[in-house]
Amino acid sequence: MAFRTAITELLHIEHPLLQAPMAGVSTPDMAAAVSNAGGLGSLGVALMAPAAIRDAIRSVRAKTDRPFGVNLFVPPWGDDGNSAGAPAPLAAFRQELGIGSVGGALPPWPDYREQLSVILEERPPVFSFCFNVPTPEDMQALASARIVTIGTATTLREGQALVAAGVASVVAQGHEAGGHRGTFLGKAEDALVGTLALVPQLVDRLRVPVIAAGGIMDGRGMLAGLALGAAAVQMGTAFITCPESAAHASYKKALAEVQEDGTAITWAFSGRPARAVRNRFVAEMAPHRQEFLPFPQQRGAVAAIVQEAAKQGRTDLMQMWSGQGVGLLRPRSAHELVLDVVREAEEARATLEGARR
Ligand SMILES: Cc1cc2nc3c(=O)[nH]c(=O)nc-3n(C[C@H](O)[C@H](O)[C@H](O)COP(=O)(O)O)c2cc1C
């Protein structure tokens, strides 16, 4: 029997399963495949120029007539970085990769106002976001465009701030989650609450449906999220190895070898905390945290290295976001993954019901 929840009603989807928006990894093909399978596919467009965002949204629309989401990083991002110095290992990494001291500059960071304007014009059914709360004017504009808003919280206080701003739903992001932490109030180190503890505390205290995220990889995880009171689950890491993913081939291959203790939260790639595979780059940069630049400048400082590392297939120096559920990865198409996870959740529910009798 299908799972009907406040989120399946709100978003007009069949299954309470959202594919996480993943900047640099999610694609129109992935989002459309997930939506066509009855979940909610999402595009992480934070790194994209406004014109590219418009094209991506139109590309999803050409592949599905089902609802889908689009996701941005909402500024201001806070200043977590300290100095303008380049941490010592960067020069050594450059030398090792043979890229000298210059090159690899990133294009300017896309303008959030222009990105949001495209979203307001194109009107995807869902807009999700992380890193902050949009201004009251922007929330009003999104409501007028009839776009459903979903914010990201890593603590109850953040969830309450999002609800006060008028979001329709809150993603409760546990510390198991791959990629950037959404934390925007207080210190990220204090907001490392696991999914199992975080979700029910938000469910009990927020008056909007909560979406569980972090470490959910299969039907057992989906059912657990729903049992905690979440109205849906959001899965990111599970989709990285899908054929529709834009992740580099070496990144996909490397994830197959990583286990539950192989990731860490690091500031080294962007200046904001994010969970990534604990490779040599993460380990050797860790002692230099005080020298990192704030987000997103740190990203610029390391861009040449991680790009060249990807080109050379050097997974010891690549940026590879991953959640702690990585050992449960099962590469398959995004469409199959959604259907398999939902079927497994239904089977797990039936098993539990059988055990009760
Ligand atoms: C590769 C990758 C990229 C991500 N990019 C974004 C993003 O652009 N926007 C966002 O709100 N969350 C992003 N996230 C976080 C996810 O929304 C979600 O919180 C996380 O994937 C859930 O944990 P899991 O990876 O264990 O499933 C990203 C996660 C991953 C793994």
Short mmCIF file of C-alpha atoms and ligand atoms in Angstrom, two decimals:
data_model
loop_
_atom_site.label_atom_id
_atom_site.label_comp_id
_atom_site.label_asym_id
_atom_site.label_seq_id
_atom_site.Cartn_x
_atom_site.Cartn_y
_atom_site.Cartn_z
CA MET A 1 0.00 0.00 0.00
CA ALA A 2 1.32 3.45 -0.93
CA PHE A 3 2.49 5.92 1.72
CA ARG A 4 0.22 8.97 1.82
CA THR A 5 1.59 11.84 3.89
CA ALA A 6 1.28 15.61 4.26
CA ILE A 7 4.17 15.93 1.78
CA THR A 8 2.67 13.69 -0.91
CA GLU A 9 -0.45 15.90 -0.62
CA LEU A 10 1.42 19.21 -0.53
CA LEU A 11 3.75 18.43 -3.44
CA HIS A 12 1.29 16.31 -5.45
CA ILE A 13 3.68 13.37 -5.65
CA GLU A 14 3.10 9.63 -5.38
CA HIS A 15 5.87 8.65 -2.93
CA PRO A 16 7.22 10.62 0.07
CA LEU A 17 10.75 10.48 -1.32
CA LEU A 18 12.74 13.50 -2.46
CA GLN A 19 15.99 13.29 -4.38
CA ALA A 20 18.28 15.84 -2.73
CA PRO A 21 19.23 18.84 -4.83
CA MET A 22 22.98 18.38 -5.33
CA ALA A 23 24.93 21.26 -6.84
CA GLY A 24 27.36 19.84 -9.39
CA VAL A 25 25.86 16.33 -9.21
CA SER A 26 22.10 16.49 -9.85
CA THR A 27 21.05 16.90 -13.50
CA PRO A 28 17.82 17.49 -15.43
CA ASP A 29 17.91 13.78 -16.39
CA MET A 30 18.15 12.76 -12.72
CA ALA A 31 15.42 15.13 -11.54
CA ALA A 32 13.06 14.07 -14.33
CA ALA A 33 13.72 10.36 -13.75
CA VAL A 34 12.94 10.68 -10.03
CA SER A 35 9.79 12.71 -10.67
CA ASN A 36 8.65 10.27 -13.35
CA ALA A 37 9.09 7.45 -10.81
CA GLY A 38 6.71 9.25 -8.45
CA GLY A 39 9.21 10.98 -6.12
CA LEU A 40 10.30 14.61 -6.22
CA GLY A 41 13.35 15.19 -8.41
CA SER A 42 15.41 18.29 -7.66
CA LEU A 43 18.03 20.46 -9.32
CA GLY A 44 20.80 21.95 -7.19
CA VAL A 45 21.53 25.12 -9.18
CA ALA A 46 23.49 27.19 -6.64
CA LEU A 47 26.68 27.13 -8.72
CA MET A 48 24.95 27.90 -12.02
CA ALA A 49 24.65 31.20 -13.89
CA PRO A 50 21.07 32.47 -14.31
CA ALA A 51 20.84 31.55 -18.02
CA ALA A 52 22.00 27.99 -17.28
CA ILE A 53 19.40 27.71 -14.51
CA ARG A 54 16.67 28.67 -16.97
CA ASP A 55 17.89 26.06 -19.46
CA ALA A 56 18.06 23.36 -16.77
CA ILE A 57 14.52 24.06 -15.57
CA ARG A 58 13.22 23.95 -19.13
CA SER A 59 15.13 20.74 -19.74
CA VAL A 60 13.40 19.07 -16.76
CA ARG A 61 10.04 20.31 -18.03
CA ALA A 62 10.75 18.74 -21.43
CA LYS A 63 11.35 15.36 -19.76
CA THR A 64 8.50 15.27 -17.24
CA ASP A 65 5.16 16.88 -16.56
CA ARG A 66 5.42 15.92 -12.87
CA PRO A 67 6.41 18.30 -10.03
CA PHE A 68 10.09 18.95 -9.33
CA GLY A 69 12.23 21.25 -7.19
CA VAL A 70 15.01 23.79 -7.70
CA ASN A 71 17.50 24.69 -4.94
CA LEU A 72 19.76 27.66 -4.12
CA PHE A 73 22.17 28.72 -1.39
CA VAL A 74 20.54 31.75 0.30
CA PRO A 75 22.96 34.54 1.39
CA PRO A 76 24.29 36.06 3.56
CA TRP A 77 26.48 33.09 4.35
CA GLY A 78 28.25 34.33 7.46
CA ASP A 79 31.96 34.69 7.79
CA ASP A 80 33.49 31.52 9.11
CA GLY A 81 36.93 32.06 7.64
CA ASN A 82 39.83 33.93 9.07
CA SER A 83 42.84 34.91 7.06
CA ALA A 84 43.90 35.69 3.55
CA GLY A 85 46.84 33.32 3.77
CA ALA A 86 46.95 30.21 1.60
CA PRO A 87 47.37 27.10 3.78
CA ALA A 88 50.76 25.53 3.25
CA PRO A 89 49.60 22.20 1.75
CA LEU A 90 47.97 23.99 -1.22
CA ALA A 91 51.29 24.94 -2.81
CA ALA A 92 52.59 21.39 -2.34
CA PHE A 93 49.41 19.90 -3.86
CA ARG A 94 49.74 22.24 -6.87
CA GLN A 95 53.31 21.19 -7.38
CA GLU A 96 52.41 17.53 -7.09
CA LEU A 97 49.69 17.93 -9.75
CA GLY A 98 52.01 19.96 -12.00
CA ILE A 99 49.84 23.09 -12.15
CA GLY A 100 52.25 25.76 -10.93
CA SER A 101 51.13 28.69 -8.82
CA VAL A 102 48.50 30.29 -11.08
CA GLY A 103 45.48 29.20 -13.10
CA GLY A 104 42.22 27.47 -12.37
CA ALA A 105 40.38 30.67 -11.37
CA LEU A 106 36.65 30.16 -10.94
CA PRO A 107 34.13 32.34 -12.75
CA PRO A 108 32.62 34.97 -10.41
CA TRP A 109 30.11 33.52 -7.95
CA PRO A 110 26.65 33.75 -9.56
CA ASP A 111 24.46 36.59 -8.32
CA TYR A 112 21.77 35.22 -6.01
CA ARG A 113 19.25 37.94 -6.91
CA GLU A 114 19.55 37.09 -10.60
CA GLN A 115 19.35 33.36 -9.86
CA LEU A 116 16.18 33.88 -7.81
CA SER A 117 14.65 36.10 -10.52
CA VAL A 118 14.94 33.25 -13.01
CA ILE A 119 13.25 30.91 -10.56
CA LEU A 120 10.42 33.39 -9.99
CA GLU A 121 9.97 33.70 -13.75
CA GLU A 122 10.18 29.99 -14.54
CA ARG A 123 8.04 28.99 -11.53
CA PRO A 124 9.16 25.44 -10.77
CA PRO A 125 6.59 23.81 -8.45
CA VAL A 126 9.07 23.68 -5.53
CA PHE A 127 11.92 25.95 -4.35
CA SER A 128 14.18 24.53 -1.65
CA PHE A 129 17.15 26.25 -0.10
CA CYS A 130 19.87 26.07 2.52
CA PHE A 131 22.40 28.31 4.35
CA ASN A 132 19.86 30.97 5.41
CA VAL A 133 16.27 32.25 5.28
CA PRO A 134 15.08 34.33 2.31
CA THR A 135 13.97 37.89 3.08
CA PRO A 136 10.25 38.52 3.78
CA GLU A 137 9.99 40.19 0.34
CA ASP A 138 11.46 37.14 -1.39
CA MET A 139 9.20 34.77 0.58
CA GLN A 140 6.25 36.92 -0.51
CA ALA A 141 7.37 36.84 -4.16
CA LEU A 142 7.72 33.04 -4.02
CA ALA A 143 4.25 32.73 -2.47
CA SER A 144 2.77 35.02 -5.14
CA ALA A 145 4.37 32.80 -7.82
CA ARG A 146 2.68 29.82 -6.11
CA ILE A 147 6.03 28.10 -5.54
CA VAL A 148 6.15 25.75 -2.53
CA THR A 149 9.12 26.60 -0.27
CA ILE A 150 11.26 24.11 1.67
CA GLY A 151 14.04 25.30 4.00
CA THR A 152 16.91 23.35 5.59
CA ALA A 153 17.44 23.12 9.36
CA THR A 154 20.10 21.38 11.42
CA THR A 155 18.59 22.45 14.77
CA LEU A 156 15.14 23.18 16.20
CA ARG A 157 15.99 26.90 16.45
CA GLU A 158 16.68 26.98 12.70
CA GLY A 159 13.47 25.07 12.00
CA GLN A 160 11.52 27.62 14.04
CA ALA A 161 13.15 30.51 12.16
CA LEU A 162 12.17 28.90 8.85
CA VAL A 163 8.57 28.33 9.95
CA ALA A 164 8.36 31.94 11.20
CA ALA A 165 9.49 33.04 7.73
CA GLY A 166 6.60 31.09 6.18
CA VAL A 167 8.13 27.95 4.64
CA ALA A 168 5.72 25.14 3.73
CA SER A 169 8.09 22.42 4.96
CA VAL A 170 11.46 21.95 6.67
CA VAL A 171 14.23 19.47 5.81
CA ALA A 172 15.74 18.18 9.08
CA GLN A 173 19.35 17.55 8.06
CA GLY A 174 21.09 15.13 10.40
CA HIS A 175 24.85 15.11 10.84
CA GLU A 176 25.11 11.90 8.77
CA ALA A 177 24.22 13.90 5.64
CA GLY A 178 26.60 14.23 2.71
CA GLY A 179 27.51 17.65 1.30
CA HIS A 180 27.26 21.06 2.95
CA ARG A 181 25.74 21.45 6.39
CA GLY A 182 22.79 23.83 6.22
CA THR A 183 23.61 25.40 9.61
CA PHE A 184 22.90 29.15 9.70
CA LEU A 185 22.36 29.93 13.41
CA GLY A 186 25.17 29.38 15.88
CA LYS A 187 28.27 27.28 15.46
CA ALA A 188 28.26 24.38 13.02
CA GLU A 189 30.17 22.29 15.59
CA ASP A 190 27.21 22.62 17.99
CA ALA A 191 24.66 21.61 15.34
CA LEU A 192 25.91 18.07 14.62
CA VAL A 193 22.70 16.33 15.68
CA GLY A 194 22.03 12.88 14.19
CA THR A 195 18.93 12.25 12.07
CA LEU A 196 17.38 9.86 14.63
CA ALA A 197 17.48 12.53 17.34
CA LEU A 198 16.80 15.60 15.19
CA VAL A 199 13.74 14.53 13.21
CA PRO A 200 11.28 13.75 16.03
CA GLN A 201 12.26 16.88 17.95
CA LEU A 202 11.40 19.00 14.90
CA VAL A 203 8.27 16.95 14.17
CA ASP A 204 6.99 17.60 17.72
CA ARG A 205 7.68 21.33 17.73
CA LEU A 206 7.13 22.58 14.17
CA ARG A 207 3.69 23.08 12.70
CA VAL A 208 4.77 22.22 9.13
CA PRO A 209 5.65 18.80 7.69
CA VAL A 210 9.25 17.74 8.30
CA ILE A 211 11.43 15.92 5.74
CA ALA A 212 14.12 13.62 7.18
CA ALA A 213 17.59 13.79 5.57
CA GLY A 214 20.95 12.28 6.41
CA GLY A 215 22.05 8.66 6.10
CA ILE A 216 18.90 7.39 4.36
CA MET A 217 19.95 4.98 1.63
CA ASP A 218 17.21 2.34 1.25
CA GLY A 219 13.68 1.31 2.23
CA ARG A 220 14.66 0.60 5.83
CA GLY A 221 15.91 4.16 6.17
CA MET A 222 12.81 5.53 4.45
CA LEU A 223 10.47 3.66 6.79
CA ALA A 224 12.55 4.74 9.81
CA GLY A 225 12.23 8.39 8.75
CA LEU A 226 8.46 8.03 8.41
CA ALA A 227 8.30 6.21 11.78
CA LEU A 228 10.01 9.21 13.39
CA GLY A 229 7.13 11.34 12.17
CA ALA A 230 8.72 12.77 9.03
CA ALA A 231 6.28 13.31 6.17
CA ALA A 232 8.97 12.35 3.63
CA VAL A 233 12.65 11.54 3.31
CA GLN A 234 15.31 13.30 1.23
CA MET A 235 18.20 11.22 -0.12
CA GLY A 236 21.39 12.59 -1.65
CA THR A 237 24.35 10.22 -1.41
CA ALA A 238 22.25 7.29 -2.69
CA PHE A 239 21.83 9.10 -6.04
CA ILE A 240 25.49 10.11 -6.62
CA THR A 241 26.37 6.85 -8.38
CA CYS A 242 23.30 6.80 -10.65
CA PRO A 243 24.08 6.99 -14.37
CA GLU A 244 22.13 10.29 -14.49
CA SER A 245 24.53 11.90 -11.98
CA ALA A 246 27.11 14.47 -13.10
CA ALA A 247 29.64 13.16 -10.55
CA HIS A 248 33.07 12.41 -12.03
CA ALA A 249 33.64 8.72 -12.90
CA SER A 250 36.54 8.46 -10.41
CA TYR A 251 34.34 9.93 -7.65
CA LYS A 252 31.64 7.32 -8.33
CA LYS A 253 34.22 4.55 -8.38
CA ALA A 254 35.89 5.76 -5.18
CA LEU A 255 32.59 5.80 -3.26
CA ALA A 256 32.23 2.06 -3.81
CA GLU A 257 35.29 1.56 -1.58
CA VAL A 258 34.26 3.91 1.25
CA GLN A 259 32.66 2.62 4.43
CA GLU A 260 30.63 4.28 7.22
CA ASP A 261 33.74 5.61 8.97
CA GLY A 262 35.34 6.98 5.81
CA THR A 263 33.80 10.47 5.76
CA ALA A 264 34.42 13.63 7.77
CA ILE A 265 33.04 17.13 8.12
CA THR A 266 35.53 19.52 6.58
CA TRP A 267 35.75 23.25 5.87
CA ALA A 268 38.68 22.74 3.49
CA PHE A 269 36.86 22.69 0.14
CA SER A 270 34.60 25.73 0.44
CA GLY A 271 35.03 27.50 3.78
CA ARG A 272 31.71 26.06 5.01
CA PRO A 273 31.31 22.72 6.80
CA ALA A 274 30.47 19.81 4.51
CA ARG A 275 30.66 16.04 4.83
CA ALA A 276 33.10 14.52 2.34
CA VAL A 277 35.17 11.40 1.83
CA ARG A 278 38.13 11.72 4.24
CA ASN A 279 40.87 11.57 1.64
CA ARG A 280 44.40 12.92 1.84
CA PHE A 281 43.31 16.48 0.98
CA VAL A 282 40.84 16.53 3.90
CA ALA A 283 43.33 14.99 6.32
CA GLU A 284 46.30 17.23 5.42
CA MET A 285 44.22 20.44 5.34
CA ALA A 286 42.56 19.80 8.72
CA PRO A 287 45.36 21.20 10.92
CA HIS A 288 45.27 24.45 8.87
CA ARG A 289 41.61 25.32 9.55
CA GLN A 290 42.54 28.76 11.00
CA GLU A 291 44.02 29.72 7.61
CA PHE A 292 40.93 28.92 5.52
CA LEU A 293 39.12 31.73 3.73
CA PRO A 294 35.40 32.31 4.25
CA PHE A 295 32.81 30.74 1.96
CA PRO A 296 32.87 30.92 -1.01
CA GLN A 297 36.41 32.33 -1.33
CA GLN A 298 37.98 29.15 0.02
CA ARG A 299 36.36 27.35 -2.91
CA GLY A 300 38.24 29.68 -5.25
CA ALA A 301 41.52 29.04 -3.41
CA VAL A 302 41.32 25.27 -3.88
CA ALA A 303 39.48 25.17 -7.23
CA ALA A 304 42.52 24.58 -9.43
CA ILE A 305 43.63 21.69 -7.25
CA VAL A 306 40.33 19.82 -7.05
CA GLN A 307 39.62 20.39 -10.75
CA GLU A 308 43.04 19.15 -11.83
CA ALA A 309 42.81 16.23 -9.40
CA ALA A 310 39.49 15.24 -11.02
CA LYS A 311 41.07 15.50 -14.47
CA GLN A 312 43.91 13.22 -13.40
CA GLY A 313 41.56 10.86 -11.52
CA ARG A 314 43.48 11.62 -8.31
CA THR A 315 40.83 10.74 -5.72
CA ASP A 316 43.29 11.54 -2.90
CA LEU A 317 42.95 15.24 -3.78
CA MET A 318 39.41 15.43 -5.20
CA GLN A 319 36.31 16.91 -3.59
CA MET A 320 33.94 14.01 -2.99
CA TRP A 321 30.86 14.85 -0.91
CA SER A 322 29.40 11.78 0.79
CA GLY A 323 27.11 10.90 3.68
CA GLN A 324 27.80 8.26 6.32
CA GLY A 325 25.39 5.83 4.62
CA VAL A 326 27.88 5.44 1.76
CA GLY A 327 28.54 1.74 2.53
CA LEU A 328 24.93 1.05 1.50
CA LEU A 329 25.32 2.47 -2.02
CA ARG A 330 23.71 0.47 -4.81
CA PRO A 331 24.43 1.91 -8.23
CA ARG A 332 21.32 1.79 -10.43
CA SER A 333 19.23 4.19 -12.43
CA ALA A 334 17.50 6.99 -10.52
CA HIS A 335 14.11 5.65 -11.64
CA GLU A 336 14.89 2.14 -10.37
CA LEU A 337 16.35 3.48 -7.13
CA VAL A 338 13.13 5.32 -6.26
CA LEU A 339 10.95 2.29 -7.05
CA ASP A 340 13.27 -0.09 -5.14
CA VAL A 341 13.44 2.11 -2.04
CA VAL A 342 9.65 2.52 -1.93
CA ARG A 343 9.10 -1.22 -2.41
CA GLU A 344 11.62 -2.02 0.33
CA ALA A 345 9.92 0.42 2.69
CA GLU A 346 6.58 -1.23 2.02
CA GLU A 347 8.13 -4.66 2.64
CA ALA A 348 9.79 -3.46 5.85
CA ARG A 349 6.47 -2.08 7.05
CA ALA A 350 4.71 -5.38 6.27
CA THR A 351 7.44 -7.31 8.13
CA LEU A 352 7.01 -5.13 11.21
CA GLU A 353 3.24 -5.47 11.07
CA GLY A 354 3.61 -9.26 10.75
CA ALA A 355 5.93 -9.34 13.77
CA ARG A 356 3.35 -7.48 15.86
CA ARG A 357 0.60 -10.05 15.30
C1 LIG B 1 26.95 15.66 -3.61
C2 LIG B 1 26.00 16.43 -2.74
C3 LIG B 1 25.66 17.74 -3.08
C4 LIG B 1 24.74 18.45 -2.30
N1 LIG B 1 24.36 19.71 -2.70
C5 LIG B 1 23.33 20.34 -2.05
C6 LIG B 1 22.78 21.54 -2.57
O1 LIG B 1 23.21 22.06 -3.61
N2 LIG B 1 21.77 22.11 -1.87
C7 LIG B 1 21.24 21.56 -0.72
O2 LIG B 1 20.30 22.11 -0.13
N3 LIG B 1 21.76 20.41 -0.21
C8 LIG B 1 22.77 19.78 -0.86
N4 LIG B 1 23.25 18.58 -0.37
C9 LIG B 1 22.71 18.04 0.89
C10 LIG B 1 21.42 17.26 0.64
O3 LIG B 1 20.36 18.16 0.41
C11 LIG B 1 21.01 16.36 1.82
O4 LIG B 1 20.95 17.10 3.02
C12 LIG B 1 21.92 15.17 2.03
O5 LIG B 1 22.33 14.61 0.82
C13 LIG B 1 21.20 14.11 2.85
O6 LIG B 1 22.08 13.14 3.34
P1 LIG B 1 22.58 11.82 2.51
O7 LIG B 1 23.61 12.34 1.57
O8 LIG B 1 23.14 10.98 3.58
O9 LIG B 1 21.38 11.26 1.82
C14 LIG B 1 24.18 17.87 -1.13
C15 LIG B 1 24.54 16.55 -0.79
C16 LIG B 1 25.43 15.83 -1.58
C17 LIG B 1 25.76 14.41 -1.19
#
